[in-house]
GROMACS .gro file of N, CA and C in nm:
model
  528
    1UNK      N    1  -1.954   5.233   5.942
    1UNK     CA    2  -1.835   5.308   5.981
    1UNK      C    3  -1.715   5.214   5.980
    2UNK      N    4  -1.599   5.256   5.925
    2UNK     CA    5  -1.482   5.169   5.919
    2UNK      C    6  -1.439   5.119   6.056
    3UNK      N    7  -1.457   5.199   6.158
    3UNK     CA    8  -1.412   5.160   6.290
    3UNK      C    9  -1.485   5.034   6.338
    4UNK      N   10  -1.615   5.030   6.320
    4UNK     CA   11  -1.692   4.913   6.364
    4UNK      C   12  -1.652   4.789   6.287
    5UNK      N   13  -1.629   4.805   6.157
    5UNK     CA   14  -1.591   4.690   6.075
    5UNK      C   15  -1.455   4.636   6.116
    6UNK      N   16  -1.357   4.724   6.132
    6UNK     CA   17  -1.221   4.683   6.166
    6UNK      C   18  -1.215   4.628   6.309
    7UNK      N   19  -1.290   4.688   6.399
    7UNK     CA   20  -1.286   4.650   6.540
    7UNK      C   21  -1.329   4.504   6.562
    8UNK      N   22  -1.412   4.452   6.473
    8UNK     CA   23  -1.456   4.313   6.486
    8UNK      C   24  -1.339   4.215   6.478
    9UNK      N   25  -1.235   4.252   6.408
    9UNK     CA   26  -1.123   4.162   6.385
    9UNK      C   27  -1.005   4.188   6.478
   10UNK      N   28  -1.016   4.283   6.568
   10UNK     CA   29  -0.906   4.322   6.656
   10UNK      C   30  -0.901   4.230   6.779
   11UNK      N   31  -0.779   4.197   6.825
   11UNK     CA   32  -0.768   4.118   6.948
   11UNK      C   33  -0.799   4.204   7.071
   12UNK      N   34  -0.836   4.138   7.178
   12UNK     CA   35  -0.868   4.205   7.304
   12UNK      C   36  -0.738   4.253   7.370
   13UNK      N   37  -0.732   4.381   7.406
   13UNK     CA   38  -0.612   4.440   7.464
   13UNK      C   39  -0.577   4.375   7.598
   14UNK      N   40  -0.677   4.350   7.680
   14UNK     CA   41  -0.651   4.287   7.810
   14UNK      C   42  -0.598   4.145   7.794
   15UNK      N   43  -0.646   4.075   7.694
   15UNK     CA   44  -0.598   3.940   7.667
   15UNK      C   45  -0.451   3.943   7.626
   16UNK      N   46  -0.413   4.042   7.549
   16UNK     CA   47  -0.273   4.058   7.508
   16UNK      C   48  -0.185   4.083   7.629
   17UNK      N   49  -0.231   4.167   7.722
   17UNK     CA   50  -0.152   4.198   7.842
   17UNK      C   51  -0.126   4.074   7.927
   18UNK      N   52  -0.219   3.980   7.926
   18UNK     CA   53  -0.206   3.861   8.010
   18UNK      C   54  -0.121   3.750   7.947
   19UNK      N   55  -0.080   3.765   7.825
   19UNK     CA   56  -0.001   3.663   7.758
   19UNK      C   57   0.141   3.660   7.816
   20UNK      N   58   0.179   3.547   7.871
   20UNK     CA   59   0.313   3.536   7.932
   20UNK      C   60   0.423   3.542   7.827
   21UNK      N   61   0.398   3.491   7.709
   21UNK     CA   62   0.500   3.489   7.604
   21UNK      C   63   0.537   3.630   7.559
   22UNK      N   64   0.447   3.725   7.575
   22UNK     CA   65   0.473   3.861   7.530
   22UNK      C   66   0.538   3.948   7.637
   23UNK      N   67   0.562   3.894   7.755
   23UNK     CA   68   0.624   3.971   7.863
   23UNK      C   69   0.768   4.010   7.831
   24UNK      N   70   0.832   3.939   7.737
   24UNK     CA   71   0.970   3.972   7.701
   24UNK      C   72   0.982   4.110   7.637
   25UNK      N   73   0.872   4.162   7.585
   25UNK     CA   74   0.873   4.294   7.523
   25UNK      C   75   0.856   4.406   7.624
   26UNK      N   76   0.834   4.371   7.749
   26UNK     CA   77   0.821   4.471   7.854
   26UNK      C   78   0.694   4.553   7.838
   27UNK      N   79   0.707   4.682   7.864
   27UNK     CA   80   0.591   4.771   7.859
   27UNK      C   81   0.563   4.829   7.720
   28UNK      N   82   0.643   4.792   7.620
   28UNK     CA   83   0.627   4.847   7.486
   28UNK      C   84   0.488   4.816   7.432
   29UNK      N   85   0.440   4.695   7.454
   29UNK     CA   86   0.309   4.655   7.400
   29UNK      C   87   0.192   4.710   7.482
   30UNK      N   88   0.220   4.776   7.592
   30UNK     CA   89   0.112   4.832   7.674
   30UNK      C   90   0.073   4.973   7.630
   31UNK      N   91   0.141   5.024   7.530
   31UNK     CA   92   0.106   5.156   7.478
   31UNK      C   93  -0.035   5.149   7.420
   32UNK      N   94  -0.129   5.225   7.473
   32UNK     CA   95  -0.267   5.215   7.425
   32UNK      C   96  -0.284   5.255   7.279
   33UNK      N   97  -0.193   5.336   7.225
   33UNK     CA   98  -0.203   5.375   7.084
   33UNK      C   99  -0.186   5.257   6.990
   34UNK      N  100  -0.117   5.152   7.036
   34UNK     CA  101  -0.097   5.035   6.952
   34UNK      C  102  -0.224   4.952   6.937
   35UNK      N  103  -0.318   4.972   7.025
   35UNK     CA  104  -0.438   4.888   7.026
   35UNK      C  105  -0.567   4.967   7.001
   36UNK      N  106  -0.563   5.098   7.013
   36UNK     CA  107  -0.685   5.175   6.992
   36UNK      C  108  -0.710   5.190   6.842
   37UNK      N  109  -0.833   5.217   6.810
   37UNK     CA  110  -0.868   5.230   6.670
   37UNK      C  111  -0.935   5.365   6.648
   38UNK      N  112  -0.855   5.460   6.605
   38UNK     CA  113  -0.908   5.591   6.570
   38UNK      C  114  -0.856   5.625   6.431
   39UNK      N  115  -0.892   5.740   6.382
   39UNK     CA  116  -0.858   5.777   6.244
   39UNK      C  117  -0.707   5.780   6.223
   40UNK      N  118  -0.635   5.843   6.312
   40UNK     CA  119  -0.490   5.854   6.299
   40UNK      C  120  -0.422   5.718   6.308
   41UNK      N  121  -0.466   5.638   6.404
   41UNK     CA  122  -0.406   5.506   6.425
   41UNK      C  123  -0.432   5.412   6.307
   42UNK      N  124  -0.553   5.412   6.256
   42UNK     CA  125  -0.587   5.325   6.144
   42UNK      C  126  -0.517   5.370   6.016
   43UNK      N  127  -0.515   5.499   5.991
   43UNK     CA  128  -0.449   5.550   5.870
   43UNK      C  129  -0.298   5.522   5.875
   44UNK      N  130  -0.238   5.542   5.991
   44UNK     CA  131  -0.096   5.512   6.006
   44UNK      C  132  -0.067   5.364   5.990
   45UNK      N  133  -0.156   5.281   6.043
   45UNK     CA  134  -0.140   5.136   6.029
   45UNK      C  135  -0.149   5.094   5.883
   46UNK      N  136  -0.240   5.156   5.808
   46UNK     CA  137  -0.250   5.126   5.666
   46UNK      C  138  -0.122   5.167   5.594
   47UNK      N  139  -0.068   5.282   5.628
   47UNK     CA  140   0.057   5.326   5.564
   47UNK      C  141   0.171   5.229   5.595
   48UNK      N  142   0.185   5.191   5.721
   48UNK     CA  143   0.292   5.098   5.760
   48UNK      C  144   0.272   4.962   5.695
   49UNK      N  145   0.153   4.908   5.705
   49UNK     CA  146   0.126   4.774   5.653
   49UNK      C  147   0.140   4.765   5.502
   50UNK      N  148   0.088   4.865   5.432
   50UNK     CA  149   0.098   4.863   5.286
   50UNK      C  150   0.241   4.887   5.240
   51UNK      N  151   0.314   4.973   5.311
   51UNK     CA  152   0.455   4.994   5.277
   51UNK      C  153   0.533   4.864   5.292
   52UNK      N  154   0.515   4.798   5.406
   52UNK     CA  155   0.592   4.676   5.432
   52UNK      C  156   0.548   4.559   5.344
   53UNK      N  157   0.427   4.563   5.292
   53UNK     CA  158   0.381   4.456   5.203
   53UNK      C  159   0.465   4.450   5.075
   54UNK      N  160   0.522   4.562   5.036
   54UNK     CA  161   0.601   4.567   4.913
   54UNK      C  162   0.751   4.553   4.938
   55UNK      N  163   0.790   4.523   5.059
   55UNK     CA  164   0.931   4.498   5.088
   55UNK      C  165   0.958   4.350   5.060
   56UNK      N  166   1.047   4.319   4.966
   56UNK     CA  167   1.067   4.179   4.926
   56UNK      C  168   1.160   4.102   5.021
   57UNK      N  169   1.124   4.099   5.147
   57UNK     CA  170   1.201   4.024   5.247
   57UNK      C  171   1.105   3.934   5.324
   58UNK      N  172   1.154   3.823   5.377
   58UNK     CA  173   1.065   3.732   5.448
   58UNK      C  174   1.020   3.780   5.587
   59UNK      N  175   1.079   3.884   5.638
   59UNK     CA  176   1.047   3.929   5.774
   59UNK      C  177   0.956   4.052   5.773
   60UNK      N  178   0.864   4.060   5.680
   60UNK     CA  179   0.777   4.176   5.666
   60UNK      C  180   0.694   4.201   5.791
   61UNK      N  181   0.640   4.097   5.851
   61UNK     CA  182   0.554   4.114   5.968
   61UNK      C  183   0.632   4.171   6.086
   62UNK      N  184   0.753   4.125   6.107
   62UNK     CA  185   0.835   4.173   6.218
   62UNK      C  186   0.870   4.320   6.196
   63UNK      N  187   0.905   4.355   6.072
   63UNK     CA  188   0.939   4.494   6.043
   63UNK      C  189   0.815   4.583   6.055
   64UNK      N  190   0.699   4.533   6.013
   64UNK     CA  191   0.575   4.611   6.026
   64UNK      C  192   0.542   4.632   6.173
   65UNK      N  193   0.563   4.531   6.256
   65UNK     CA  194   0.538   4.545   6.399
   65UNK      C  195   0.633   4.649   6.460
   66UNK      N  196   0.759   4.645   6.420
   66UNK     CA  197   0.854   4.743   6.471
   66UNK      C  198   0.819   4.885   6.430
   67UNK      N  199   0.778   4.902   6.305
   67UNK     CA  200   0.738   5.036   6.261
   67UNK      C  201   0.610   5.082   6.329
   68UNK      N  202   0.517   4.990   6.352
   68UNK     CA  203   0.393   5.026   6.421
   68UNK      C  204   0.422   5.073   6.563
   69UNK      N  205   0.512   5.004   6.630
   69UNK     CA  206   0.551   5.045   6.766
   69UNK      C  207   0.623   5.179   6.761
   70UNK      N  208   0.713   5.195   6.665
   70UNK     CA  209   0.790   5.319   6.653
   70UNK      C  210   0.699   5.439   6.627
   71UNK      N  211   0.604   5.424   6.536
   71UNK     CA  212   0.514   5.535   6.501
   71UNK      C  213   0.391   5.543   6.590
   72UNK      N  214   0.369   5.444   6.674
   72UNK     CA  215   0.254   5.444   6.765
   72UNK      C  216   0.121   5.431   6.693
   73UNK      N  217   0.117   5.343   6.593
   73UNK     CA  218  -0.008   5.319   6.519
   73UNK      C  219  -0.059   5.179   6.552
   74UNK      N  220  -0.177   5.146   6.504
   74UNK     CA  221  -0.242   5.021   6.538
   74UNK      C  222  -0.157   4.901   6.494
   75UNK      N  223  -0.113   4.823   6.592
   75UNK     CA  224  -0.023   4.711   6.568
   75UNK      C  225  -0.089   4.596   6.492
   76UNK      N  226  -0.204   4.545   6.535
   76UNK     CA  227  -0.263   4.432   6.463
   76UNK      C  228  -0.299   4.465   6.318
   77UNK      N  229  -0.346   4.584   6.294
   77UNK     CA  230  -0.383   4.624   6.159
   77UNK      C  231  -0.259   4.634   6.070
   78UNK      N  232  -0.150   4.687   6.124
   78UNK     CA  233  -0.025   4.697   6.048
   78UNK      C  234   0.025   4.559   6.007
   79UNK      N  235   0.019   4.466   6.099
   79UNK     CA  236   0.068   4.331   6.070
   79UNK      C  237  -0.025   4.260   5.972
   80UNK      N  238  -0.154   4.277   5.988
   80UNK     CA  239  -0.249   4.209   5.899
   80UNK      C  240  -0.237   4.258   5.755
   81UNK      N  241  -0.211   4.386   5.736
   81UNK     CA  242  -0.204   4.440   5.600
   81UNK      C  243  -0.082   4.393   5.523
   82UNK      N  244   0.019   4.345   5.592
   82UNK     CA  245   0.136   4.290   5.525
   82UNK      C  246   0.096   4.168   5.442
   83UNK      N  247  -0.009   4.100   5.483
   83UNK     CA  248  -0.051   3.978   5.415
   83UNK      C  249  -0.118   4.003   5.281
   84UNK      N  250  -0.117   4.127   5.234
   84UNK     CA  251  -0.160   4.153   5.096
   84UNK      C  252  -0.067   4.077   5.002
   85UNK      N  253   0.062   4.075   5.038
   85UNK     CA  254   0.156   3.994   4.962
   85UNK      C  255   0.170   3.861   5.034
   86UNK      N  256   0.084   3.770   5.001
   86UNK     CA  257   0.087   3.635   5.057
   86UNK      C  258   0.143   3.540   4.953
   87UNK      N  259   0.162   3.414   4.984
   87UNK     CA  260   0.222   3.322   4.886
   87UNK      C  261   0.146   3.313   4.753
   88UNK      N  262   0.018   3.344   4.752
   88UNK     CA  263  -0.058   3.339   4.628
   88UNK      C  264  -0.037   3.466   4.545
   89UNK      N  265  -0.039   3.582   4.610
   89UNK     CA  266  -0.031   3.709   4.536
   89UNK      C  267   0.112   3.758   4.516
   90UNK      N  268   0.206   3.706   4.592
   90UNK     CA  269   0.343   3.756   4.588
   90UNK      C  270   0.408   3.748   4.448
   91UNK      N  271   0.397   3.637   4.377
   91UNK     CA  272   0.463   3.635   4.245
   91UNK      C  273   0.410   3.741   4.150
   92UNK      N  274   0.279   3.760   4.149
   92UNK     CA  275   0.219   3.860   4.058
   92UNK      C  276   0.261   4.001   4.100
   93UNK      N  277   0.254   4.030   4.227
   93UNK     CA  278   0.287   4.164   4.275
   93UNK      C  279   0.435   4.197   4.252
   94UNK      N  280   0.523   4.104   4.286
   94UNK     CA  281   0.665   4.132   4.269
   94UNK      C  282   0.707   4.131   4.122
   95UNK      N  283   0.637   4.056   4.038
   95UNK     CA  284   0.664   4.062   3.894
   95UNK      C  285   0.624   4.200   3.840
   96UNK      N  286   0.510   4.250   3.886
   96UNK     CA  287   0.468   4.386   3.847
   96UNK      C  288   0.572   4.488   3.894
   97UNK      N  289   0.619   4.472   4.017
   97UNK     CA  290   0.721   4.564   4.069
   97UNK      C  291   0.848   4.559   3.985
   98UNK      N  292   0.888   4.438   3.944
   98UNK     CA  293   1.006   4.424   3.859
   98UNK      C  294   0.984   4.495   3.726
   99UNK      N  295   0.868   4.473   3.664
   99UNK     CA  296   0.839   4.536   3.536
   99UNK      C  297   0.836   4.689   3.549
  100UNK      N  298   0.781   4.738   3.659
  100UNK     CA  299   0.779   4.882   3.685
  100UNK      C  300   0.921   4.934   3.699
  101UNK      N  301   1.005   4.863   3.773
  101UNK     CA  302   1.144   4.903   3.791
  101UNK      C  303   1.221   4.904   3.660
  102UNK      N  304   1.196   4.804   3.576
  102UNK     CA  305   1.260   4.798   3.444
  102UNK      C  306   1.217   4.918   3.360
  103UNK      N  307   1.087   4.950   3.366
  103UNK     CA  308   1.035   5.062   3.287
  103UNK      C  309   1.092   5.195   3.337
  104UNK      N  310   1.096   5.213   3.469
  104UNK     CA  311   1.147   5.339   3.525
  104UNK      C  312   1.296   5.355   3.495
  105UNK      N  313   1.370   5.246   3.506
  105UNK     CA  314   1.515   5.252   3.481
  105UNK      C  315   1.549   5.245   3.332
  106UNK      N  316   1.448   5.225   3.248
  106UNK     CA  317   1.466   5.214   3.103
  106UNK      C  318   1.567   5.106   3.068
  107UNK      N  319   1.547   4.989   3.127
  107UNK     CA  320   1.632   4.873   3.101
  107UNK      C  321   1.552   4.772   3.021
  108UNK      N  322   1.620   4.687   2.947
  108UNK     CA  323   1.546   4.580   2.880
  108UNK      C  324   1.512   4.471   2.983
  109UNK      N  325   1.391   4.416   2.978
  109UNK     CA  326   1.356   4.309   3.073
  109UNK      C  327   1.438   4.183   3.044
  110UNK      N  328   1.475   4.113   3.148
  110UNK     CA  329   1.553   3.991   3.136
  110UNK      C  330   1.461   3.872   3.109
  111UNK      N  331   1.510   3.777   3.031
  111UNK     CA  332   1.434   3.653   3.012
  111UNK      C  333   1.430   3.580   3.145
  112UNK      N  334   1.319   3.517   3.171
  112UNK     CA  335   1.300   3.456   3.302
  112UNK      C  336   1.253   3.312   3.286
  113UNK      N  337   1.336   3.219   3.329
  113UNK     CA  338   1.302   3.077   3.332
  113UNK      C  339   1.332   3.028   3.471
  114UNK      N  340   1.228   2.999   3.547
  114UNK     CA  341   1.243   2.968   3.689
  114UNK      C  342   1.297   2.828   3.712
  115UNK      N  343   1.394   2.818   3.801
  115UNK     CA  344   1.447   2.691   3.851
  115UNK      C  345   1.462   2.707   4.002
  116UNK      N  346   1.432   2.605   4.074
  116UNK     CA  347   1.442   2.612   4.219
  116UNK      C  348   1.579   2.560   4.264
  117UNK      N  349   1.683   2.640   4.236
  117UNK     CA  350   1.819   2.605   4.277
  117UNK      C  351   1.886   2.731   4.331
  118UNK      N  352   1.991   2.709   4.411
  118UNK     CA  353   2.065   2.822   4.467
  118UNK      C  354   2.140   2.897   4.357
  119UNK      N  355   2.191   2.824   4.259
  119UNK     CA  356   2.264   2.889   4.150
  119UNK      C  357   2.172   2.984   4.073
  120UNK      N  358   2.051   2.938   4.046
  120UNK     CA  359   1.955   3.020   3.975
  120UNK      C  360   1.925   3.147   4.054
  121UNK      N  361   1.900   3.131   4.183
  121UNK     CA  362   1.869   3.247   4.267
  121UNK      C  363   1.985   3.347   4.270
  122UNK      N  364   2.106   3.294   4.281
  122UNK     CA  365   2.224   3.382   4.286
  122UNK      C  366   2.243   3.456   4.153
  123UNK      N  367   2.226   3.386   4.041
  123UNK     CA  368   2.241   3.450   3.910
  123UNK      C  369   2.132   3.554   3.886
  124UNK      N  370   2.009   3.517   3.916
  124UNK     CA  371   1.897   3.607   3.891
  124UNK      C  372   1.898   3.729   3.983
  125UNK      N  373   1.949   3.709   4.104
  125UNK     CA  374   1.954   3.821   4.197
  125UNK      C  375   2.041   3.933   4.143
  126UNK      N  376   2.149   3.898   4.075
  126UNK     CA  377   2.236   4.001   4.018
  126UNK      C  378   2.168   4.076   3.905
  127UNK      N  379   2.083   4.010   3.827
  127UNK     CA  380   2.024   4.075   3.710
  127UNK      C  381   1.891   4.145   3.740
  128UNK      N  382   1.813   4.093   3.835
  128UNK     CA  383   1.681   4.150   3.858
  128UNK      C  384   1.670   4.229   3.987
  129UNK      N  385   1.772   4.226   4.070
  129UNK     CA  386   1.765   4.287   4.203
  129UNK      C  387   1.738   4.437   4.198
  130UNK      N  388   1.814   4.510   4.121
  130UNK     CA  389   1.799   4.656   4.120
  130UNK      C  390   1.663   4.700   4.065
  131UNK      N  391   1.619   4.648   3.949
  131UNK     CA  392   1.485   4.688   3.903
  131UNK      C  393   1.374   4.645   3.998
  132UNK      N  394   1.389   4.529   4.059
  132UNK     CA  395   1.288   4.482   4.155
  132UNK      C  396   1.282   4.576   4.275
  133UNK      N  397   1.396   4.615   4.327
  133UNK     CA  398   1.398   4.704   4.443
  133UNK      C  399   1.343   4.843   4.409
  134UNK      N  400   1.374   4.892   4.290
  134UNK     CA  401   1.322   5.023   4.249
  134UNK      C  402   1.170   5.015   4.236
  135UNK      N  403   1.121   4.912   4.170
  135UNK     CA  404   0.976   4.895   4.154
  135UNK      C  405   0.906   4.875   4.287
  136UNK      N  406   0.964   4.795   4.375
  136UNK     CA  407   0.906   4.774   4.508
  136UNK      C  408   0.905   4.903   4.589
  137UNK      N  409   1.011   4.980   4.578
  137UNK     CA  410   1.016   5.108   4.650
  137UNK      C  411   0.909   5.204   4.603
  138UNK      N  412   0.890   5.212   4.473
  138UNK     CA  413   0.786   5.300   4.418
  138UNK      C  414   0.648   5.254   4.464
  139UNK      N  415   0.622   5.124   4.451
  139UNK     CA  416   0.491   5.070   4.492
  139UNK      C  417   0.469   5.086   4.642
  140UNK      N  418   0.574   5.066   4.721
  140UNK     CA  419   0.561   5.079   4.866
  140UNK      C  420   0.525   5.221   4.906
  141UNK      N  421   0.595   5.317   4.851
  141UNK     CA  422   0.569   5.457   4.886
  141UNK      C  423   0.430   5.501   4.838
  142UNK      N  424   0.397   5.468   4.714
  142UNK     CA  425   0.267   5.507   4.660
  142UNK      C  426   0.151   5.441   4.736
  143UNK      N  427   0.165   5.312   4.766
  143UNK     CA  428   0.056   5.245   4.838
  143UNK      C  429   0.043   5.296   4.981
  144UNK      N  430   0.154   5.330   5.044
  144UNK     CA  431   0.148   5.385   5.179
  144UNK      C  432   0.078   5.521   5.179
  145UNK      N  433   0.112   5.605   5.082
  145UNK     CA  434   0.049   5.738   5.072
  145UNK      C  435  -0.099   5.724   5.041
  146UNK      N  436  -0.132   5.641   4.942
  146UNK     CA  437  -0.272   5.621   4.906
  146UNK      C  438  -0.351   5.557   5.021
  147UNK      N  439  -0.290   5.461   5.090
  147UNK     CA  440  -0.357   5.398   5.203
  147UNK      C  441  -0.382   5.496   5.316
  148UNK      N  442  -0.283   5.577   5.348
  148UNK     CA  443  -0.297   5.674   5.456
  148UNK      C  444  -0.408   5.774   5.426
  149UNK      N  445  -0.396   5.840   5.311
  149UNK     CA  446  -0.495   5.943   5.278
  149UNK      C  447  -0.632   5.883   5.242
  150UNK      N  448  -0.632   5.762   5.188
  150UNK     CA  449  -0.758   5.695   5.160
  150UNK      C  450  -0.836   5.664   5.286
  151UNK      N  451  -0.768   5.613   5.388
  151UNK     CA  452  -0.835   5.584   5.516
  151UNK      C  453  -0.876   5.713   5.586
  152UNK      N  454  -0.789   5.814   5.581
  152UNK     CA  455  -0.826   5.943   5.641
  152UNK      C  456  -0.953   5.999   5.575
  153UNK      N  457  -0.958   5.993   5.443
  153UNK     CA  458  -1.075   6.043   5.371
  153UNK      C  459  -1.199   5.958   5.395
  154UNK      N  460  -1.182   5.827   5.394
  154UNK     CA  461  -1.295   5.737   5.419
  154UNK      C  462  -1.349   5.756   5.560
  155UNK      N  463  -1.260   5.770   5.654
  155UNK     CA  464  -1.301   5.790   5.794
  155UNK      C  465  -1.377   5.922   5.809
  156UNK      N  466  -1.321   6.027   5.748
  156UNK     CA  467  -1.387   6.158   5.755
  156UNK      C  468  -1.524   6.153   5.688
  157UNK      N  469  -1.531   6.091   5.572
  157UNK     CA  470  -1.659   6.077   5.502
  157UNK      C  471  -1.760   6.003   5.589
  158UNK      N  472  -1.716   5.897   5.655
  158UNK     CA  473  -1.804   5.819   5.740
  158UNK      C  474  -1.855   5.901   5.858
  159UNK      N  475  -1.768   5.980   5.919
  159UNK     CA  476  -1.808   6.063   6.032
  159UNK      C  477  -1.906   6.172   5.988
  160UNK      N  478  -1.875   6.237   5.877
  160UNK     CA  479  -1.963   6.343   5.825
  160UNK      C  480  -2.100   6.284   5.791
  161UNK      N  481  -2.099   6.168   5.730
  161UNK     CA  482  -2.225   6.102   5.694
  161UNK      C  483  -2.307   6.066   5.817
  162UNK      N  484  -2.242   6.015   5.920
  162UNK     CA  485  -2.316   5.980   6.042
  162UNK      C  486  -2.371   6.106   6.110
  163UNK      N  487  -2.296   6.216   6.106
  163UNK     CA  488  -2.346   6.342   6.161
  163UNK      C  489  -2.466   6.392   6.081
  164UNK      N  490  -2.460   6.379   5.951
  164UNK     CA  491  -2.571   6.421   5.867
  164UNK      C  492  -2.696   6.336   5.896
  165UNK      N  493  -2.677   6.206   5.911
  165UNK     CA  494  -2.790   6.119   5.945
  165UNK      C  495  -2.849   6.158   6.080
  166UNK      N  496  -2.762   6.186   6.175
  166UNK     CA  497  -2.808   6.225   6.307
  166UNK      C  498  -2.884   6.358   6.301
  167UNK      N  499  -2.831   6.453   6.223
  167UNK     CA  500  -2.896   6.583   6.208
  167UNK      C  501  -3.032   6.568   6.139
  168UNK      N  502  -3.036   6.485   6.033
  168UNK     CA  503  -3.163   6.461   5.965
  168UNK      C  504  -3.265   6.395   6.056
  169UNK      N  505  -3.218   6.302   6.137
  169UNK     CA  506  -3.306   6.232   6.230
  169UNK      C  507  -3.361   6.330   6.333
  170UNK      N  508  -3.275   6.418   6.385
  170UNK     CA  509  -3.321   6.518   6.480
  170UNK      C  510  -3.416   6.618   6.416
  171UNK      N  511  -3.390   6.651   6.288
  171UNK     CA  512  -3.478   6.742   6.216
  171UNK      C  513  -3.616   6.684   6.197
  172UNK      N  514  -3.624   6.554   6.171
  172UNK     CA  515  -3.754   6.489   6.154
  172UNK      C  516  -3.830   6.484   6.285
  173UNK      N  517  -3.759   6.458   6.395
  173UNK     CA  518  -3.825   6.452   6.526
  173UNK      C  519  -3.874   6.589   6.572
  174UNK      N  520  -3.797   6.692   6.542
  174UNK     CA  521  -3.839   6.826   6.586
  174UNK      C  522  -3.954   6.879   6.500
  175UNK      N  523  -3.966   6.830   6.375
  175UNK     CA  524  -4.075   6.874   6.286
  175UNK      C  525  -4.207   6.810   6.326
  176UNK      N  526  -4.200   6.699   6.394
  176UNK     CA  527  -4.324   6.629   6.433
  176UNK      C  528  -4.380   6.684   6.556
   0.00000   0.00000   0.00000
């Protein structure tokens, strides 16, 4: 069952409450919906986390936490899913998003020669920013929708399967 698998990686809610550093957030983090793991909470967390993974800003985790609190979905899962775009996968994912944006906008792709300078970043931002944002927006929305409905379907399948196993087990015991 997805719940058992995900629950192994979740922090202890009581331990979070006792953290002095988190007291600055007041009672916001005491909302039990942020820490419980049910179908709605997990599916919403997947939608938030996958959406924020495609936002090309360095503060993805903070924004994912804010959206998780706002929507009342699982906070740790939302933050963890942002790490799909980590330093290793980020160049490939954002290059794909750029190419998607170029294709959707029917623009010619720009030649790309990377240099680690401010001038390069400023020049490239003007030429690649709009297609990158369009591609990231499309990927963010699609992955959030697929993540939400995928987890809802997987969760439902898991519950139906466990009920069927339970029914079959009861049927075998009553036949004996």
